[in-house]
Amino acid sequence: MRSPIVTPEWEALLLDKSLIKSRAQKAISDEPSRFEGHAVPSPIEVVGNLRTYIRNAMTSHEQRRIPSNNKKWLLCFGEPCADLLQHIGFTRTEDGWFPPRPDVSAAVPLSNPLNILLNDVENELAVLLNLQPDNERHMAKVHVPIHPAMAEFERILGSRGYKRSTASRTIDLTQEDQEPEHPFYAGLGSTMDFHDELICFSYERQIACDAENSPYYLECLQGIAEGRSSEDLQTKVAIEASSGKFSVRDLREAYQSLGLDIRSVFYDDDTIIGSFQSRIADAPRQEPDLRRALYMIGEHRKSVRIQHVASNDVKTYEQALSWLGATDDMVDEFLVSMYGVKVHESPANEELARQCMVLIAEQRKSTGLKAWLETGQLGEMEMDFGQAYTRLGIGDRTIDDDLVITSYNINMQETPSQIKDLKRALAAIAKSRNSFYLQSFLDSSASERKVSEWPVGLENIGNTCYLNSLLQFYFTVKPLRDLVLNFDQYKMQLDEDASYKKQVGSRKVSKKEVERAQRFVYELQKLFQSMITIPDDKVTPEQELARLTLISASGEESFRRKSMLSTHRPSLGDINGQPVLGPLPASPEVVANVDTVMSNNGISNPDDSCAANPRSEEDASSDDTLVETPALDVKADNDLMILDCVEKEQQQVQRAEDKENFAPTVVEIPLSNTQDRILEPIAEVSPLHAHTEEHSQSPPRQINGGQSSSELTTQTVTAFPAPPNRPPPIPPRNKPDESRRAIQQEVEIGAQQDVTEVIANVLFQLQCAIRPENIDESGEQIDQIKTLFFAKQKSYITNDRGEIRSNEEFVSDIKVDVASGPRDIYAALDGAFDVQEVEVGGTLEPQYATISQLPPVLQILVQRAQFDPGTKRPFKSNNHLELKETIYMDRYMDSSDTDLAQRRQACWAWKKDLARLDARRIELTKTEMDMDMPTVLSSTAEYLRQCSSNESDDPIEVEPKLLASLEKASNNATAELSEIEEQMKTLSTNINSQFADLRELPYRLHSVFIHRGMVSSGHYWIYIYDFVNSMWRKYNDGYVTEVTEPKIIFEAEQSTRPATPYFLVYVKDDLRSDLVESVCRDVAEVQRLQEDSVMVDDKPGTTELSHDLQPAEGRAQVVDDLWGSGGRASQAHFW
């Protein structure tokens, strides 16, 4: 940056009207007759003439002399401007001036000093011209285009056109009072005008290039997110925190929680561990938080010992006694009591407590403790209810009977040899509770129920409870089930030209996607056939079906690309999502060193880091991900322990409600031992990457005296040989014997997908697999799935000129929200269709939605995953949603009926008034003193009255008018509250009754997906109504039971972590017998044909049962009734 060539003094010579006038009048007075009729030039003319002289000099080879008596020259410049002219290259002679003589043939960029000088002066004069008043420039007809230098800087740096933040501005460094950029931007190698996406990209690149200083970079990201109040950046920070990363700020708070100073360099491991243990003794309830803080410190210090203590791991007899708070002379009975106390205080530590008892039993060779570990009792003592709860691993004795049974079933799966002892425990609990429900469960068994008259359960094969619920729902939908069972009638032929023109979900579908979708349907067909014919009460879904269901085609390709990578080549991060790998190592010894360096710097498999980090409480990787996959690591139980400590709930309840976080007990696929790691790509990046230097490195930084990034880089680079001259070898392929391992890994990854993505993936694949019935005007495929599940939603927007625009689209579900509080199903649906203001082109315009076409199967998604900007963490909204067995959709239909439109307008106005009154009610009822406003006012008056009484030790004088005013204000507030409540009651009644008479489109509740847990983990099951037998059933993985008390579905559960509806399915009432069928079994047919059943290949790679095992003809007839013969749908039948 250089100072301007045209100094302020010279600028005044050119622009100051008084100076210009003085020069011109002198020239006129010297030769009045010669300058007769000439006016004083304007500043624009003076600057413009000088700029013209310079431009002519830089473009013309011919240099013409300017006579000393030139009228324009004398009027504009004259003798006062001689110094300026000579400075910029003008030459003075006796009879005139010669313009500068630059090298006119010089090419850009300029290198000749005179050329550079004149170019700078010309641009400065152009700026001065543009700074003049618009009216003067308009009169002088001067228009000088300005090319800001910033654009040239961006062109040189390759950063032109990058995405900017709308709320940011570019800093003018020439202004001394200008607020500078915050250092956090420089820390990430970014500027203030970077868009949030680029801020995230900068953070990811810094982490990839300098992992050692990741806490500092996360602190920069935190600071920028808070400074901008950016929800996207705050979400990114929450995701990073949930994955186990921590910032310098978090580290500082961790030290402070242990009473330590992060700046001190004198702490050794013993000092830190001693401080931690003293804090635990003083505040045992803060143990989970203190352990997280200790683990963070240990990870920062690279101290294995500190991390071991923080992990709460016990490996020796002495450690076991110390952990239980026992001594070597205590008898076994007392140790069992100590165990119970520990488990009761911290249910999450139940597994660790049990490990302590195992170590003690082995050391003491105690047969009594070993018997207790196996049976839950010492000797032959009768099991009381306390022992029973301990035997089933239940710490919270207030849980409901369903959870007791769930805990019993989990123990049955894990230790089937101890069924007798488990039943004794359940019987003791049933007796203590006087529970008819538990006793009935003991008295009955699944084997007593006829298999042919009851639906089968689906075994959980590892984090697939939501998948099992979804498959159970789809199986009960008769048209979908019959389509799958008779798939060949609807199958899309791959040799048809139409397969290349197929459009599903507003996009073209490739032939490869069609093939994959058809594999999915064949797998689903095999499962459905087994669910119909198996002579058992449960079925185990195939891993391949789970993979195809949970992972989309694009996700599958991403996983396979990652599995092709070998981390024997060091990671240098990624560009645009593509990994950048370093040179191949020369020998296995070097590879071992490389792996060590990479591990120390935190560049490792995210699953490993997650499993080793006890800080992970919640996962924000996805706004709605409610099923969390545990890392396949020996420390997975520790993650569960820390997770449960946050909730302070009992361990076995966690196992029952959150069993998705436990390893599968039915299917075990051994994983091969390998040191290969999967290189995870950074988050999606912006178009700026096309201009970014791929190998740029950030300046070295240090944290608290730690090793600098430059030193780290030096150590890392020296572990590798020079890059080879030959091309890199072909990436290694998965070995054939690892195919099952790859499938399981894909299923585990898929189990973390957003549940809405899973539903969308299933419907998309079903549509891809079948041939279309019709094509709409946009090219979209119309088929049986679209007709069955998709509604048409129409939205209307009115601009400020009264013009109405509309848009119509297919939707597979209606999304409702319960974040703001409890509500019934109609209030939730209203939120999806009521008028609301949306921003369009910078202005707010009203928008509302209607349904132009209802599907026979209506799906409603309850959006419970929310983000708390205060805590910067995702959370699950557990607000109650009051369900109704029958809903009427008339009020939401698109119609030209003026009466319906007027009803809607009135209802919207009432809701607006209701919201206004509720806001005022909150103002009057909620104050900082935890009292309503009338009480605050009356209490204030009473307090002042007491202070002014003679009985007071130090009475003060209070104006009687003040007391009267306070009493009056209190009475007025009470009256206002009463009036508000009355008005709100009237408005609510009007709203609830506004559409009560519209009952032409009834829909019956068929399925309710339930989730219990937190935003990042938990367990799913589903309730499905049997219209034939008039009963609700609960489908909980492998167990299908009758719901004897339907109120558990419809009423709010009184719990800190209640089971809540997450996805609802209603069916058209007049078609329910054709649409859904809960029980579809043909067991006798299978048993009859077992001897002569054969396996046939329908196509290469697809094995299915022979046609003798196909469903009965009566079920196939449903397809013809609903969709017509030949698989063609009759839409009119649905409506």
mmCIF file of C-alpha atoms in Angstrom, residues 650-832:
data_model
loop_
_atom_site.group_PDB
_atom_site.id
_atom_site.type_symbol
_atom_site.label_atom_id
_atom_site.label_comp_id
_atom_site.label_asym_id
_atom_site.label_seq_id
_atom_site.Cartn_x
_atom_site.Cartn_y
_atom_site.Cartn_z
ATOM 1 C CA GLN A 650 -30.600 -46.060 35.928
ATOM 2 C CA GLN A 651 -28.350 -48.319 33.873
ATOM 3 C CA GLN A 652 -30.791 -51.055 33.081
ATOM 4 C CA VAL A 653 -33.491 -48.596 32.136
ATOM 5 C CA GLN A 654 -30.945 -47.189 29.711
ATOM 6 C CA ARG A 655 -30.362 -50.685 28.342
ATOM 7 C CA ALA A 656 -34.090 -51.129 27.853
ATOM 8 C CA GLU A 657 -34.832 -47.727 26.382
ATOM 9 C CA ASP A 658 -31.567 -47.108 24.600
ATOM 10 C CA LYS A 659 -30.692 -50.626 23.543
ATOM 11 C CA GLU A 660 -29.650 -49.394 20.113
ATOM 12 C CA ASN A 661 -26.333 -48.433 21.705
ATOM 13 C CA PHE A 662 -25.550 -52.027 22.681
ATOM 14 C CA ALA A 663 -23.906 -54.609 20.487
ATOM 15 C CA PRO A 664 -26.369 -56.905 18.654
ATOM 16 C CA THR A 665 -27.016 -60.230 20.371
ATOM 17 C CA VAL A 666 -28.506 -62.108 17.452
ATOM 18 C CA VAL A 667 -26.095 -61.578 14.592
ATOM 19 C CA GLU A 668 -22.388 -61.475 15.260
ATOM 20 C CA ILE A 669 -20.042 -60.879 12.353
ATOM 21 C CA PRO A 670 -16.375 -61.020 13.375
ATOM 22 C CA LEU A 671 -14.275 -58.120 12.257
ATOM 23 C CA SER A 672 -10.809 -58.777 10.960
ATOM 24 C CA ASN A 673 -7.928 -57.109 12.756
ATOM 25 C CA THR A 674 -6.494 -54.471 10.533
ATOM 26 C CA GLN A 675 -4.621 -51.224 10.922
ATOM 27 C CA ASP A 676 -6.315 -49.674 7.922
ATOM 28 C CA ARG A 677 -8.281 -46.572 8.633
ATOM 29 C CA ILE A 678 -10.962 -44.955 6.527
ATOM 30 C CA LEU A 679 -10.059 -41.426 5.556
ATOM 31 C CA GLU A 680 -13.141 -39.330 6.182
ATOM 32 C CA PRO A 681 -13.592 -36.372 3.785
ATOM 33 C CA ILE A 682 -14.151 -32.939 5.221
ATOM 34 C CA ALA A 683 -17.582 -31.359 5.027
ATOM 35 C CA GLU A 684 -18.886 -30.131 1.689
ATOM 36 C CA VAL A 685 -16.972 -27.129 0.478
ATOM 37 C CA SER A 686 -17.712 -24.063 -1.566
ATOM 38 C CA PRO A 687 -16.746 -23.070 -5.126
ATOM 39 C CA LEU A 688 -13.830 -21.105 -3.689
ATOM 40 C CA HIS A 689 -11.810 -24.302 -3.602
ATOM 41 C CA ALA A 690 -11.196 -24.039 -7.317
ATOM 42 C CA HIS A 691 -8.947 -21.094 -6.556
ATOM 43 C CA THR A 692 -7.416 -22.390 -3.324
ATOM 44 C CA GLU A 693 -3.812 -23.490 -3.076
ATOM 45 C CA GLU A 694 -4.067 -27.155 -2.175
ATOM 46 C CA HIS A 695 -0.756 -27.354 -0.368
ATOM 47 C CA SER A 696 -0.875 -24.081 1.556
ATOM 48 C CA GLN A 697 -0.021 -24.312 5.232
ATOM 49 C CA SER A 698 -1.127 -22.095 8.085
ATOM 50 C CA PRO A 699 1.506 -20.287 10.173
ATOM 51 C CA PRO A 700 2.812 -22.345 13.083
ATOM 52 C CA ARG A 701 0.899 -21.851 16.295
ATOM 53 C CA GLN A 702 1.432 -22.979 19.857
ATOM 54 C CA ILE A 703 -0.955 -23.634 22.713
ATOM 55 C CA ASN A 704 0.390 -23.283 26.219
ATOM 56 C CA GLY A 705 3.907 -24.086 25.325
ATOM 57 C CA GLY A 706 2.923 -27.062 23.202
ATOM 58 C CA GLN A 707 4.731 -28.231 20.125
ATOM 59 C CA SER A 708 4.357 -25.917 17.174
ATOM 60 C CA SER A 709 2.702 -27.028 13.991
ATOM 61 C CA SER A 710 5.865 -26.355 12.022
ATOM 62 C CA GLU A 711 7.787 -28.766 14.251
ATOM 63 C CA LEU A 712 5.047 -31.299 13.889
ATOM 64 C CA THR A 713 5.097 -30.942 10.144
ATOM 65 C CA THR A 714 8.843 -31.467 10.111
ATOM 66 C CA GLN A 715 8.537 -34.660 12.122
ATOM 67 C CA THR A 716 5.756 -35.950 9.949
ATOM 68 C CA VAL A 717 7.450 -35.213 6.637
ATOM 69 C CA THR A 718 10.721 -36.826 7.627
ATOM 70 C CA ALA A 719 8.882 -40.116 8.135
ATOM 71 C CA PHE A 720 8.277 -40.406 4.396
ATOM 72 C CA PRO A 721 10.632 -40.921 1.436
ATOM 73 C CA ALA A 722 10.733 -38.554 -1.477
ATOM 74 C CA PRO A 723 7.756 -38.805 -3.878
ATOM 75 C CA PRO A 724 8.337 -41.629 -6.396
ATOM 76 C CA ASN A 725 8.759 -40.939 -10.079
ATOM 77 C CA ARG A 726 6.314 -43.684 -11.012
ATOM 78 C CA PRO A 727 2.512 -43.323 -10.873
ATOM 79 C CA PRO A 728 0.841 -44.491 -7.644
ATOM 80 C CA PRO A 729 -0.319 -48.116 -7.572
ATOM 81 C CA ILE A 730 -3.950 -49.145 -8.015
ATOM 82 C CA PRO A 731 -5.809 -48.667 -4.709
ATOM 83 C CA PRO A 732 -6.338 -51.933 -2.794
ATOM 84 C CA ARG A 733 -9.686 -53.657 -3.244
ATOM 85 C CA ASN A 734 -11.743 -55.324 -0.546
ATOM 86 C CA LYS A 735 -10.893 -58.987 -0.227
ATOM 87 C CA PRO A 736 -13.737 -61.420 -0.975
ATOM 88 C CA ASP A 737 -13.704 -62.771 2.572
ATOM 89 C CA GLU A 738 -14.314 -59.254 3.905
ATOM 90 C CA SER A 739 -17.598 -58.726 2.049
ATOM 91 C CA ARG A 740 -19.742 -59.486 5.078
ATOM 92 C CA ARG A 741 -17.648 -57.125 7.161
ATOM 93 C CA ALA A 742 -18.180 -54.350 4.604
ATOM 94 C CA ILE A 743 -21.932 -54.983 4.570
ATOM 95 C CA GLN A 744 -22.096 -54.793 8.353
ATOM 96 C CA GLN A 745 -20.121 -51.550 8.373
ATOM 97 C CA GLU A 746 -22.534 -50.073 5.823
ATOM 98 C CA VAL A 747 -25.515 -51.156 7.922
ATOM 99 C CA GLU A 748 -23.962 -49.565 11.017
ATOM 100 C CA ILE A 749 -23.383 -46.326 9.123
ATOM 101 C CA GLY A 750 -26.879 -46.467 7.634
ATOM 102 C CA ALA A 751 -28.410 -46.865 11.086
ATOM 103 C CA GLN A 752 -27.249 -43.312 11.825
ATOM 104 C CA GLN A 753 -29.166 -41.835 8.896
ATOM 105 C CA ASP A 754 -31.976 -39.389 9.389
ATOM 106 C CA VAL A 755 -35.162 -41.425 9.812
ATOM 107 C CA THR A 756 -36.904 -39.289 7.215
ATOM 108 C CA GLU A 757 -34.084 -40.125 4.804
ATOM 109 C CA VAL A 758 -34.726 -43.833 5.373
ATOM 110 C CA ILE A 759 -38.428 -43.482 4.531
ATOM 111 C CA ALA A 760 -37.595 -41.396 1.470
ATOM 112 C CA ASN A 761 -35.010 -43.976 0.388
ATOM 113 C CA VAL A 762 -37.517 -46.841 0.678
ATOM 114 C CA LEU A 763 -40.226 -45.048 -1.304
ATOM 115 C CA PHE A 764 -37.697 -43.871 -3.887
ATOM 116 C CA GLN A 765 -36.360 -47.383 -4.447
ATOM 117 C CA LEU A 766 -39.846 -48.860 -4.703
ATOM 118 C CA GLN A 767 -40.693 -46.307 -7.376
ATOM 119 C CA CYS A 768 -37.437 -46.922 -9.205
ATOM 120 C CA ALA A 769 -38.030 -50.666 -9.242
ATOM 121 C CA ILE A 770 -41.492 -50.644 -10.836
ATOM 122 C CA ARG A 771 -42.693 -49.452 -14.197
ATOM 123 C CA PRO A 772 -44.749 -46.263 -14.396
ATOM 124 C CA GLU A 773 -48.490 -46.230 -14.885
ATOM 125 C CA ASN A 774 -48.434 -42.738 -16.275
ATOM 126 C CA ILE A 775 -46.188 -39.715 -16.751
ATOM 127 C CA ASP A 776 -47.338 -36.266 -15.637
ATOM 128 C CA GLU A 777 -46.701 -33.009 -17.471
ATOM 129 C CA SER A 778 -43.346 -32.508 -15.721
ATOM 130 C CA GLY A 779 -42.083 -35.948 -16.686
ATOM 131 C CA GLU A 780 -42.589 -37.366 -13.180
ATOM 132 C CA GLN A 781 -43.441 -41.060 -12.934
ATOM 133 C CA ILE A 782 -46.932 -41.831 -11.629
ATOM 134 C CA ASP A 783 -47.126 -45.326 -10.170
ATOM 135 C CA GLN A 784 -48.739 -47.404 -7.418
ATOM 136 C CA ILE A 785 -46.391 -46.025 -4.730
ATOM 137 C CA LYS A 786 -46.993 -42.425 -5.728
ATOM 138 C CA THR A 787 -50.743 -43.039 -5.728
ATOM 139 C CA LEU A 788 -50.676 -44.853 -2.395
ATOM 140 C CA PHE A 789 -48.449 -42.615 -0.235
ATOM 141 C CA PHE A 790 -48.000 -39.197 -1.897
ATOM 142 C CA ALA A 791 -50.284 -36.217 -1.432
ATOM 143 C CA LYS A 792 -50.348 -33.119 -3.593
ATOM 144 C CA GLN A 793 -49.759 -29.943 -1.618
ATOM 145 C CA LYS A 794 -50.512 -26.532 -3.056
ATOM 146 C CA SER A 795 -49.100 -23.313 -1.608
ATOM 147 C CA TYR A 796 -50.315 -19.765 -2.250
ATOM 148 C CA ILE A 797 -48.309 -16.526 -1.865
ATOM 149 C CA THR A 798 -49.856 -13.053 -2.144
ATOM 150 C CA ASN A 799 -47.587 -10.095 -2.918
ATOM 151 C CA ASP A 800 -48.098 -6.461 -1.894
ATOM 152 C CA ARG A 801 -49.990 -5.794 -5.138
ATOM 153 C CA GLY A 802 -52.560 -8.462 -4.324
ATOM 154 C CA GLU A 803 -51.245 -10.868 -6.975
ATOM 155 C CA ILE A 804 -51.487 -14.536 -5.985
ATOM 156 C CA ARG A 805 -48.907 -17.099 -7.045
ATOM 157 C CA SER A 806 -49.333 -20.826 -6.447
ATOM 158 C CA ASN A 807 -47.128 -23.892 -6.552
ATOM 159 C CA GLU A 808 -48.160 -27.545 -6.449
ATOM 160 C CA GLU A 809 -45.894 -30.455 -5.529
ATOM 161 C CA PHE A 810 -45.968 -34.073 -4.377
ATOM 162 C CA VAL A 811 -45.158 -34.702 -0.699
ATOM 163 C CA SER A 812 -44.783 -38.093 0.977
ATOM 164 C CA ASP A 813 -45.651 -36.798 4.440
ATOM 165 C CA ILE A 814 -46.983 -33.777 6.308
ATOM 166 C CA LYS A 815 -44.432 -32.302 8.688
ATOM 167 C CA VAL A 816 -45.756 -30.983 11.993
ATOM 168 C CA ASP A 817 -43.978 -29.318 14.905
ATOM 169 C CA VAL A 818 -44.406 -29.558 18.679
ATOM 170 C CA ALA A 819 -41.387 -27.462 19.675
ATOM 171 C CA SER A 820 -43.414 -24.616 21.177
ATOM 172 C CA GLY A 821 -45.494 -26.772 23.539
ATOM 173 C CA PRO A 822 -48.081 -29.560 23.858
ATOM 174 C CA ARG A 823 -50.894 -29.569 21.315
ATOM 175 C CA ASP A 824 -53.402 -31.861 19.668
ATOM 176 C CA ILE A 825 -53.094 -33.310 16.185
ATOM 177 C CA TYR A 826 -55.310 -30.649 14.589
ATOM 178 C CA ALA A 827 -53.265 -27.789 16.073
ATOM 179 C CA ALA A 828 -50.104 -29.477 14.813
ATOM 180 C CA LEU A 829 -51.552 -29.924 11.322
ATOM 181 C CA ASP A 830 -52.757 -26.318 11.325
ATOM 182 C CA GLY A 831 -49.144 -25.233 11.711
ATOM 183 C CA ALA A 832 -48.347 -26.860 8.367
#
